[in-house]
Each structure stands twice: as structure tokens, then as C-alpha cells.
PDB file of C-alpha atoms in Angstrom:
ATOM      1  CA  UNK A   1     -23.010   2.840  -6.683  1.00 52.00           C
ATOM      2  CA  UNK A   2     -25.713   0.529  -5.333  1.00 58.00           C
ATOM      3  CA  UNK A   3     -28.136  -1.709  -7.131  1.00 67.00           C
ATOM      4  CA  UNK A   4     -29.754  -0.534 -10.317  1.00 75.00           C
ATOM      5  CA  UNK A   5     -33.243  -0.962 -11.684  1.00 83.00           C
ATOM      6  CA  UNK A   6     -31.967  -3.901 -13.729  1.00 84.00           C
ATOM      7  CA  UNK A   7     -31.450  -5.822 -10.475  1.00 86.00           C
ATOM      8  CA  UNK A   8     -35.156  -5.482  -9.684  1.00 86.00           C
ATOM      9  CA  UNK A   9     -36.159  -6.507 -13.198  1.00 90.00           C
ATOM     10  CA  UNK A  10     -33.831  -9.509 -13.270  1.00 90.00           C
ATOM     11  CA  UNK A  11     -34.991 -10.533  -9.783  1.00 89.00           C
ATOM     12  CA  UNK A  12     -38.596 -10.366 -10.957  1.00 92.00           C
ATOM     13  CA  UNK A  13     -37.818 -12.440 -14.071  1.00 94.00           C
ATOM     14  CA  UNK A  14     -35.982 -15.046 -11.958  1.00 93.00           C
ATOM     15  CA  UNK A  15     -38.986 -15.236  -9.627  1.00 94.00           C
ATOM     16  CA  UNK A  16     -41.341 -15.758 -12.568  1.00 95.00           C
ATOM     17  CA  UNK A  17     -39.101 -18.423 -14.118  1.00 94.00           C
ATOM     18  CA  UNK A  18     -38.782 -20.327 -10.850  1.00 94.00           C
ATOM     19  CA  UNK A  19     -42.555 -20.123 -10.341  1.00 95.00           C
ATOM     20  CA  UNK A  20     -43.054 -21.559 -13.821  1.00 95.00           C
ATOM     21  CA  UNK A  21     -40.548 -24.351 -13.143  1.00 94.00           C
ATOM     22  CA  UNK A  22     -42.313 -25.232  -9.879  1.00 95.00           C
ATOM     23  CA  UNK A  23     -45.706 -25.286 -11.609  1.00 95.00           C
ATOM     24  CA  UNK A  24     -44.479 -27.436 -14.493  1.00 93.00           C
ATOM     25  CA  UNK A  25     -42.819 -29.876 -12.102  1.00 93.00           C
ATOM     26  CA  UNK A  26     -46.022 -30.145 -10.078  1.00 94.00           C
ATOM     27  CA  UNK A  27     -47.796 -31.058 -13.305  1.00 93.00           C
ATOM     28  CA  UNK A  28     -45.028 -33.547 -14.168  1.00 91.00           C
ATOM     29  CA  UNK A  29     -45.363 -35.081 -10.711  1.00 93.00           C
ATOM     30  CA  UNK A  30     -49.119 -35.464 -11.156  1.00 94.00           C
ATOM     31  CA  UNK A  31     -48.768 -36.913 -14.681  1.00 91.00           C
ATOM     32  CA  UNK A  32     -45.439 -38.757 -14.942  1.00 89.00           C
ATOM     33  CA  UNK A  33     -46.648 -40.599 -18.051  1.00 89.00           C
ATOM     34  CA  UNK A  34     -45.608 -37.560 -20.123  1.00 87.00           C
ATOM     35  CA  UNK A  35     -42.051 -38.910 -20.027  1.00 89.00           C
ATOM     36  CA  UNK A  36     -43.181 -41.817 -22.205  1.00 90.00           C
ATOM     37  CA  UNK A  37     -43.715 -39.469 -25.158  1.00 91.00           C
ATOM     38  CA  UNK A  38     -40.285 -37.910 -24.624  1.00 88.00           C
ATOM     39  CA  UNK A  39     -38.597 -41.306 -24.364  1.00 90.00           C
ATOM     40  CA  UNK A  40     -40.417 -42.636 -27.424  1.00 92.00           C
ATOM     41  CA  UNK A  41     -39.519 -39.656 -29.610  1.00 92.00           C
ATOM     42  CA  UNK A  42     -35.879 -39.692 -28.484  1.00 89.00           C
ATOM     43  CA  UNK A  43     -35.606 -43.427 -29.115  1.00 91.00           C
ATOM     44  CA  UNK A  44     -37.106 -43.044 -32.600  1.00 92.00           C
ATOM     45  CA  UNK A  45     -34.661 -40.253 -33.390  1.00 90.00           C
ATOM     46  CA  UNK A  46     -31.692 -42.271 -32.164  1.00 88.00           C
ATOM     47  CA  UNK A  47     -32.796 -45.321 -34.151  1.00 89.00           C
ATOM     48  CA  UNK A  48     -33.025 -43.229 -37.334  1.00 89.00           C
ATOM     49  CA  UNK A  49     -29.596 -41.717 -36.713  1.00 88.00           C
ATOM     50  CA  UNK A  50     -28.174 -45.169 -36.005  1.00 86.00           C
ATOM     51  CA  UNK A  51     -29.499 -46.481 -39.319  1.00 85.00           C
ATOM     52  CA  UNK A  52     -28.190 -43.453 -41.234  1.00 86.00           C
ATOM     53  CA  UNK A  53     -24.683 -43.675 -39.781  1.00 82.00           C
ATOM     54  CA  UNK A  54     -22.324 -45.998 -41.583  1.00 81.00           C
ATOM     55  CA  UNK A  55     -19.753 -46.026 -38.805  1.00 81.00           C
ATOM     56  CA  UNK A  56     -19.713 -49.104 -36.496  1.00 79.00           C
ATOM     57  CA  UNK A  57     -18.278 -47.033 -33.647  1.00 81.00           C
ATOM     58  CA  UNK A  58     -21.200 -44.629 -33.868  1.00 83.00           C
ATOM     59  CA  UNK A  59     -23.663 -47.509 -33.948  1.00 83.00           C
ATOM     60  CA  UNK A  60     -22.225 -48.777 -30.663  1.00 84.00           C
ATOM     61  CA  UNK A  61     -22.531 -45.274 -29.206  1.00 86.00           C
ATOM     62  CA  UNK A  62     -26.157 -45.034 -30.322  1.00 86.00           C
ATOM     63  CA  UNK A  63     -26.823 -48.427 -28.714  1.00 88.00           C
ATOM     64  CA  UNK A  64     -25.443 -47.128 -25.410  1.00 89.00           C
ATOM     65  CA  UNK A  65     -27.593 -43.996 -25.676  1.00 89.00           C
ATOM     66  CA  UNK A  66     -30.684 -46.116 -26.348  1.00 89.00           C
ATOM     67  CA  UNK A  67     -29.988 -48.355 -23.343  1.00 91.00           C
ATOM     68  CA  UNK A  68     -29.429 -45.280 -21.147  1.00 89.00           C
ATOM     69  CA  UNK A  69     -32.735 -43.732 -22.222  1.00 88.00           C
ATOM     70  CA  UNK A  70     -34.667 -46.969 -21.717  1.00 89.00           C
ATOM     71  CA  UNK A  71     -33.239 -47.441 -18.223  1.00 89.00           C
ATOM     72  CA  UNK A  72     -33.426 -43.881 -16.931  1.00 86.00           C
ATOM     73  CA  UNK A  73     -36.405 -42.168 -18.541  1.00 87.00           C
ATOM     74  CA  UNK A  74     -39.077 -44.144 -16.730  1.00 89.00           C
ATOM     75  CA  UNK A  75     -42.236 -42.917 -15.044  1.00 91.00           C
ATOM     76  CA  UNK A  76     -41.031 -43.825 -11.547  1.00 92.00           C
ATOM     77  CA  UNK A  77     -37.712 -41.983 -11.883  1.00 90.00           C
ATOM     78  CA  UNK A  78     -39.405 -39.033 -13.565  1.00 90.00           C
ATOM     79  CA  UNK A  79     -41.926 -38.727 -10.733  1.00 93.00           C
ATOM     80  CA  UNK A  80     -39.130 -38.794  -8.132  1.00 92.00           C
ATOM     81  CA  UNK A  81     -37.166 -36.267 -10.146  1.00 92.00           C
ATOM     82  CA  UNK A  82     -40.189 -33.963 -10.356  1.00 94.00           C
ATOM     83  CA  UNK A  83     -40.647 -34.099  -6.577  1.00 94.00           C
ATOM     84  CA  UNK A  84     -36.978 -33.308  -6.001  1.00 94.00           C
ATOM     85  CA  UNK A  85     -37.169 -30.408  -8.444  1.00 94.00           C
ATOM     86  CA  UNK A  86     -40.302 -29.061  -6.749  1.00 96.00           C
ATOM     87  CA  UNK A  87     -38.539 -29.006  -3.372  1.00 96.00           C
ATOM     88  CA  UNK A  88     -35.331 -27.464  -4.702  1.00 96.00           C
ATOM     89  CA  UNK A  89     -37.094 -24.876  -6.841  1.00 96.00           C
ATOM     90  CA  UNK A  90     -39.350 -23.808  -3.961  1.00 97.00           C
ATOM     91  CA  UNK A  91     -36.232 -23.223  -1.842  1.00 97.00           C
ATOM     92  CA  UNK A  92     -34.634 -21.312  -4.738  1.00 96.00           C
ATOM     93  CA  UNK A  93     -37.893 -19.369  -5.201  1.00 96.00           C
ATOM     94  CA  UNK A  94     -37.822 -18.246  -1.570  1.00 96.00           C
ATOM     95  CA  UNK A  95     -34.201 -17.300  -2.142  1.00 95.00           C
ATOM     96  CA  UNK A  96     -35.206 -15.276  -5.179  1.00 92.00           C
ATOM     97  CA  UNK A  97     -37.853 -13.461  -3.168  1.00 93.00           C
ATOM     98  CA  UNK A  98     -35.322 -12.628  -0.449  1.00 93.00           C
ATOM     99  CA  UNK A  99     -32.842 -11.507  -3.109  1.00 90.00           C
ATOM    100  CA  UNK A 100     -35.422  -9.074  -4.433  1.00 89.00           C
ATOM    101  CA  UNK A 101     -35.562  -7.685  -0.884  1.00 89.00           C
ATOM    102  CA  UNK A 102     -31.727  -7.457  -0.975  1.00 88.00           C
ATOM    103  CA  UNK A 103     -31.162 -10.040   1.799  1.00 90.00           C
ATOM    104  CA  UNK A 104     -27.999 -12.165   1.924  1.00 91.00           C
ATOM    105  CA  UNK A 105     -30.071 -15.097   3.149  1.00 93.00           C
ATOM    106  CA  UNK A 106     -31.715 -15.089  -0.272  1.00 92.00           C
ATOM    107  CA  UNK A 107     -28.416 -15.780  -1.993  1.00 93.00           C
ATOM    108  CA  UNK A 108     -27.800 -18.800   0.231  1.00 94.00           C
ATOM    109  CA  UNK A 109     -31.294 -20.185  -0.316  1.00 96.00           C
ATOM    110  CA  UNK A 110     -31.070 -19.554  -4.049  1.00 96.00           C
ATOM    111  CA  UNK A 111     -27.702 -21.298  -4.356  1.00 95.00           C
ATOM    112  CA  UNK A 112     -28.782 -24.157  -2.101  1.00 96.00           C
ATOM    113  CA  UNK A 113     -31.991 -24.765  -4.020  1.00 97.00           C
ATOM    114  CA  UNK A 114     -30.242 -24.730  -7.382  1.00 96.00           C
ATOM    115  CA  UNK A 115     -27.431 -27.012  -6.225  1.00 96.00           C
ATOM    116  CA  UNK A 116     -29.934 -29.396  -4.646  1.00 97.00           C
ATOM    117  CA  UNK A 117     -31.876 -29.650  -7.887  1.00 95.00           C
ATOM    118  CA  UNK A 118     -28.805 -30.217 -10.041  1.00 94.00           C
ATOM    119  CA  UNK A 119     -27.054 -32.695  -7.742  1.00 95.00           C
ATOM    120  CA  UNK A 120     -30.214 -34.704  -7.090  1.00 93.00           C
ATOM    121  CA  UNK A 121     -31.168 -34.708 -10.774  1.00 92.00           C
ATOM    122  CA  UNK A 122     -27.811 -36.055 -11.861  1.00 92.00           C
ATOM    123  CA  UNK A 123     -27.923 -38.540  -8.970  1.00 92.00           C
ATOM    124  CA  UNK A 124     -31.258 -39.967 -10.140  1.00 87.00           C
ATOM    125  CA  UNK A 125     -30.545 -39.922 -13.880  1.00 87.00           C
ATOM    126  CA  UNK A 126     -26.759 -40.189 -13.991  1.00 87.00           C
ATOM    127  CA  UNK A 127     -24.375 -38.295 -16.226  1.00 90.00           C
ATOM    128  CA  UNK A 128     -25.510 -40.105 -19.353  1.00 86.00           C
ATOM    129  CA  UNK A 129     -27.602 -38.748 -22.179  1.00 83.00           C
ATOM    130  CA  UNK A 130     -30.860 -38.793 -20.206  1.00 84.00           C
ATOM    131  CA  UNK A 131     -29.355 -36.826 -17.323  1.00 88.00           C
ATOM    132  CA  UNK A 132     -27.994 -34.139 -19.599  1.00 90.00           C
ATOM    133  CA  UNK A 133     -31.211 -33.911 -21.641  1.00 86.00           C
ATOM    134  CA  UNK A 134     -33.289 -33.249 -18.538  1.00 86.00           C
ATOM    135  CA  UNK A 135     -30.790 -30.971 -16.762  1.00 91.00           C
ATOM    136  CA  UNK A 136     -29.103 -28.926 -19.471  1.00 93.00           C
ATOM    137  CA  UNK A 137     -31.545 -26.010 -19.661  1.00 92.00           C
ATOM    138  CA  UNK A 138     -31.843 -25.789 -15.871  1.00 93.00           C
ATOM    139  CA  UNK A 139     -28.048 -25.922 -15.568  1.00 94.00           C
ATOM    140  CA  UNK A 140     -27.663 -22.968 -17.937  1.00 95.00           C
ATOM    141  CA  UNK A 141     -30.378 -21.032 -16.060  1.00 93.00           C
ATOM    142  CA  UNK A 142     -28.708 -21.772 -12.711  1.00 94.00           C
ATOM    143  CA  UNK A 143     -25.236 -20.781 -13.897  1.00 94.00           C
ATOM    144  CA  UNK A 144     -26.317 -17.480 -15.446  1.00 94.00           C
ATOM    145  CA  UNK A 145     -28.535 -16.409 -12.554  1.00 93.00           C
ATOM    146  CA  UNK A 146     -26.026 -17.521  -9.906  1.00 92.00           C
ATOM    147  CA  UNK A 147     -23.152 -15.650 -11.544  1.00 93.00           C
ATOM    148  CA  UNK A 148     -25.299 -12.518 -11.724  1.00 91.00           C
ATOM    149  CA  UNK A 149     -26.351 -12.661  -8.067  1.00 91.00           C
ATOM    150  CA  UNK A 150     -22.848 -13.519  -6.847  1.00 90.00           C
ATOM    151  CA  UNK A 151     -21.494 -10.470  -8.670  1.00 89.00           C
ATOM    152  CA  UNK A 152     -24.124  -8.331  -6.905  1.00 86.00           C
ATOM    153  CA  UNK A 153     -23.671  -9.885  -3.442  1.00 85.00           C
ATOM    154  CA  UNK A 154     -21.659  -6.925  -2.118  1.00 82.00           C
ATOM    155  CA  UNK A 155     -24.835  -4.831  -2.191  1.00 79.00           C
ATOM    156  CA  UNK A 156     -26.931  -7.273  -0.157  1.00 80.00           C
ATOM    157  CA  UNK A 157     -27.716  -6.636   3.503  1.00 79.00           C
TER     158      UNK A 157
END
């Protein structure tokens, strides 16, 4: 059967998305103080939810979330995370380019770049609330695109 036109379109979209992720992480690396706004808004939201809940168990859970956010969403960790994501996404971007050329090497680079980003991100931020907040959308993107390319790997040269 071979590869269809949808493969080319999806490969192009993946390339654009990875380029956008690289560009946004370069900007995050240059201005890591943007994480302060994110941390502040999340902390305010958690404080409001803590006050509104009448359950002592939930209040303890909110306290743990607040401590996790204060410890992990810092400028230094965010700058390191941005650098790691730049490196991993550039590798995945090269993989995406090779996948568009129907090369098996592209699949390996794409998988390696995505795994590097996810493993390193969870390593720096942990599996707490802050780690999942930062990584959830990239995790979904990586799973969907990886499953698609693995299903099409038989057609790669």
C-alpha cells in the first residue's frame, strides 16, 4: 500500500510543532523569570481551593501541592529544564525531518529526543504536581506522534 499523503501532512505538522517547542524553550531559557508568574497564579489558585474545601484531608493535600510548587517551579530549575528541552526537541526535530524523508534513522532520533525530554523533565521536577503540569501536554504530543510513526515504520527505508 505504501505511505499516503496524510503521512506527509502529519510529518509536516510534527516538524512545525517541534520547531515551535524549540523556539518557545529558547525564549524560556533566555527569560526564566516567566515561571514566577506561573508559580504565583498556581499558588493563588491552590490557596483559594484550600480555603473553599471543608475537608481536612484535602487541606493537607493542597499543602503538599503548594510545597511542591514552591520547591520545584524556580527560575534555576526552569532554566535547566528549558535547556534540556531544547536539546531533546532539536534531536526529535532532526528525527522528524528524517521521518519526512522516510528514513528509519528518523524514527530512532524522534523517539530518543522525546524520551530524553520526558525523562529529564521528570528527573528535574519530579512526579509531583509541578512535574505533571509542565510535562502533560508534551507527554500527550509524544505519545500520539510516536504511536503514529511506529505504526508506519514498516514503510520506512
